[in-house]
Amino acid sequence: MYDRPRSNQALPCMTFDQMLERVRYEGAYPTREQAEEAVRTVLTALGRQITGGERVDLAQCLPVEAALALTAQIPSTEQLTGWGFIKDVAARTGSSPAVARWDTGAVLAVVTRLAGPDLLARILRQLPGGYALLFGQAELRQPTA
């Protein structure tokens, strides 16, 4: 009957320009163009790793231009670990792993807010180890007996 605000809700839709400004702020990029390059690079790489309903749901949370970058690539048959993801981004951009990690962190910080906690948990369950830290989350593992 009453709409009660939920904690940890996903942010309401944002435009691509607003997303770029958030990424620019998070990554301390001097220009909008650098933020846009990071967004397109990281989301394209992420699109190669996420499949199924999580891919569709994440695309729906993103501005259209960002969703197109995410879905532009066919998912890879080989899933990369978090570190493998960083090395892949670095190799594709010709940058160092440190720069690739910086770009990834800046972009995924904004993606985390747009996706919300429930979708993010589903995405992280689908991906191999090491991605939680890239999304700014704790990497929690089940104890093995």
CSV table of C-alpha atoms in Angstrom, one decimal:
chain,number,residue,atom,x,y,z
A,1,MET,CA,0.0,0.0,0.0
A,2,TYR,CA,2.8,2.4,0.9
A,3,ASP,CA,6.0,2.8,-1.0
A,4,ARG,CA,8.8,2.5,1.6
A,5,PRO,CA,12.3,3.4,0.5
A,6,ARG,CA,14.5,0.3,0.6
A,7,SER,CA,18.1,0.7,1.6
A,8,ASN,CA,20.8,-0.2,-1.0
A,9,GLN,CA,18.4,0.4,-3.8
A,10,ALA,CA,19.9,0.9,-7.3
A,11,LEU,CA,20.1,4.5,-8.4
A,12,PRO,CA,17.4,5.7,-10.6
A,13,CYS,CA,18.2,5.8,-14.3
A,14,MET,CA,20.9,8.2,-15.3
A,15,THR,CA,21.8,9.6,-18.7
A,16,PHE,CA,25.0,8.6,-20.4
A,17,ASP,CA,26.4,12.1,-19.8
A,18,GLN,CA,25.6,11.8,-16.1
A,19,MET,CA,27.3,8.4,-16.1
A,20,LEU,CA,30.4,9.9,-17.8
A,21,GLU,CA,30.5,12.7,-15.2
A,22,ARG,CA,30.3,10.1,-12.3
A,23,VAL,CA,33.1,8.0,-13.9
A,24,ARG,CA,35.1,11.2,-14.5
A,25,TYR,CA,34.8,12.1,-10.9
A,26,GLU,CA,35.5,8.5,-9.6
A,27,GLY,CA,38.6,8.1,-11.8
A,28,ALA,CA,39.8,11.8,-11.5
A,29,TYR,CA,40.0,12.0,-15.3
A,30,PRO,CA,40.9,15.4,-16.6
A,31,THR,CA,38.5,15.1,-19.6
A,32,ARG,CA,35.1,13.7,-20.5
A,33,GLU,CA,36.7,11.9,-23.4
A,34,GLN,CA,39.0,9.9,-21.1
A,35,ALA,CA,36.1,8.9,-19.0
A,36,GLU,CA,34.1,7.8,-22.1
A,37,GLU,CA,37.0,5.8,-23.3
A,38,ALA,CA,37.3,4.0,-20.0
A,39,VAL,CA,33.5,3.3,-19.9
A,40,ARG,CA,33.5,1.8,-23.4
A,41,THR,CA,36.6,-0.2,-22.8
A,42,VAL,CA,35.6,-1.7,-19.5
A,43,LEU,CA,32.0,-2.4,-20.4
A,44,THR,CA,33.0,-4.0,-23.7
A,45,ALA,CA,35.4,-6.3,-21.7
A,46,LEU,CA,32.7,-7.0,-19.1
A,47,GLY,CA,30.3,-7.9,-21.8
A,48,ARG,CA,32.6,-10.7,-22.9
A,49,GLN,CA,32.4,-12.2,-19.4
A,50,ILE,CA,28.7,-11.9,-18.4
A,51,THR,CA,26.1,-14.1,-19.9
A,52,GLY,CA,22.4,-14.9,-19.6
A,53,GLY,CA,19.8,-13.0,-17.6
A,54,GLU,CA,22.5,-11.1,-15.6
A,55,ARG,CA,23.8,-9.6,-18.9
A,56,VAL,CA,20.3,-8.6,-20.0
A,57,ASP,CA,19.4,-7.2,-16.6
A,58,LEU,CA,22.6,-5.2,-16.3
A,59,ALA,CA,22.1,-3.7,-19.8
A,60,GLN,CA,18.7,-2.6,-18.7
A,61,CYS,CA,20.2,-0.7,-15.7
A,62,LEU,CA,22.6,1.2,-17.9
A,63,PRO,CA,22.1,4.2,-20.2
A,64,VAL,CA,21.6,3.1,-23.8
A,65,GLU,CA,25.1,4.0,-25.0
A,66,ALA,CA,26.7,2.1,-22.1
A,67,ALA,CA,24.3,-0.9,-22.6
A,68,LEU,CA,25.4,-1.0,-26.3
A,69,ALA,CA,29.0,-1.2,-25.3
A,70,LEU,CA,28.2,-4.0,-22.8
A,71,THR,CA,26.3,-6.0,-25.4
A,72,ALA,CA,28.5,-5.3,-28.4
A,73,GLN,CA,30.7,-8.4,-27.9
A,74,ILE,CA,29.7,-12.0,-27.9
A,75,PRO,CA,30.4,-13.5,-24.5
A,76,SER,CA,33.7,-15.4,-24.4
A,77,THR,CA,33.8,-19.1,-23.9
A,78,GLU,CA,36.7,-18.7,-21.5
A,79,GLN,CA,35.9,-16.9,-18.3
A,80,LEU,CA,38.7,-14.8,-16.9
A,81,THR,CA,39.5,-14.3,-13.2
A,82,GLY,CA,39.5,-10.8,-11.9
A,83,TRP,CA,43.2,-10.5,-12.5
A,84,GLY,CA,42.8,-12.0,-16.0
A,85,PHE,CA,40.2,-9.4,-16.7
A,86,ILE,CA,42.6,-6.6,-15.8
A,87,LYS,CA,45.4,-8.1,-17.9
A,88,ASP,CA,42.9,-8.5,-20.8
A,89,VAL,CA,41.9,-4.8,-20.6
A,90,ALA,CA,45.5,-3.7,-20.4
A,91,ALA,CA,46.5,-5.8,-23.4
A,92,ARG,CA,43.5,-4.5,-25.5
A,93,THR,CA,44.3,-0.9,-24.6
A,94,GLY,CA,48.0,-1.1,-24.7
A,95,SER,CA,48.2,0.3,-21.1
A,96,SER,CA,49.7,-1.1,-18.0
A,97,PRO,CA,47.8,-3.3,-15.6
A,98,ALA,CA,47.8,-0.5,-13.1
A,99,VAL,CA,46.0,1.9,-15.5
A,100,ALA,CA,43.6,-0.9,-16.5
A,101,ARG,CA,42.8,-1.5,-12.8
A,102,TRP,CA,42.2,2.2,-12.2
A,103,ASP,CA,39.9,2.5,-15.2
A,104,THR,CA,38.0,-0.7,-14.2
A,105,GLY,CA,37.6,0.5,-10.7
A,106,ALA,CA,36.2,3.9,-11.8
A,107,VAL,CA,33.7,2.4,-14.2
A,108,LEU,CA,32.6,-0.5,-12.1
A,109,ALA,CA,32.0,1.8,-9.0
A,110,VAL,CA,29.3,3.6,-11.1
A,111,VAL,CA,28.0,0.3,-12.5
A,112,THR,CA,27.7,-1.1,-9.0
A,113,ARG,CA,25.4,1.8,-8.0
A,114,LEU,CA,23.3,1.5,-11.1
A,115,ALA,CA,22.9,-2.3,-10.8
A,116,GLY,CA,22.0,-2.4,-7.1
A,117,PRO,CA,22.9,-5.0,-4.6
A,118,ASP,CA,20.7,-7.9,-5.8
A,119,LEU,CA,21.8,-7.8,-9.4
A,120,LEU,CA,25.4,-7.3,-8.4
A,121,ALA,CA,25.3,-10.4,-6.2
A,122,ARG,CA,23.9,-12.4,-9.1
A,123,ILE,CA,26.6,-11.1,-11.4
A,124,LEU,CA,29.4,-11.9,-8.9
A,125,ARG,CA,28.0,-15.5,-8.4
A,126,GLN,CA,28.3,-16.0,-12.1
A,127,LEU,CA,31.9,-14.7,-12.4
A,128,PRO,CA,35.1,-16.4,-11.2
A,129,GLY,CA,37.1,-15.2,-8.2
A,130,GLY,CA,38.5,-11.7,-8.1
A,131,TYR,CA,35.7,-9.7,-9.5
A,132,ALA,CA,34.2,-8.6,-6.2
A,133,LEU,CA,37.1,-6.4,-5.5
A,134,LEU,CA,36.9,-4.8,-9.0
A,135,PHE,CA,33.3,-3.9,-8.1
A,136,GLY,CA,34.4,-2.4,-4.8
A,137,GLN,CA,33.0,-5.3,-2.8
A,138,ALA,CA,34.5,-7.7,-0.2
A,139,GLU,CA,35.6,-11.0,-1.7
A,140,LEU,CA,33.9,-13.5,0.6
A,141,ARG,CA,34.4,-17.2,0.0
A,142,GLN,CA,32.7,-20.2,1.6
A,143,PRO,CA,35.1,-22.2,3.8
A,144,THR,CA,36.2,-25.5,2.4
A,145,ALA,CA,36.1,-28.5,4.7
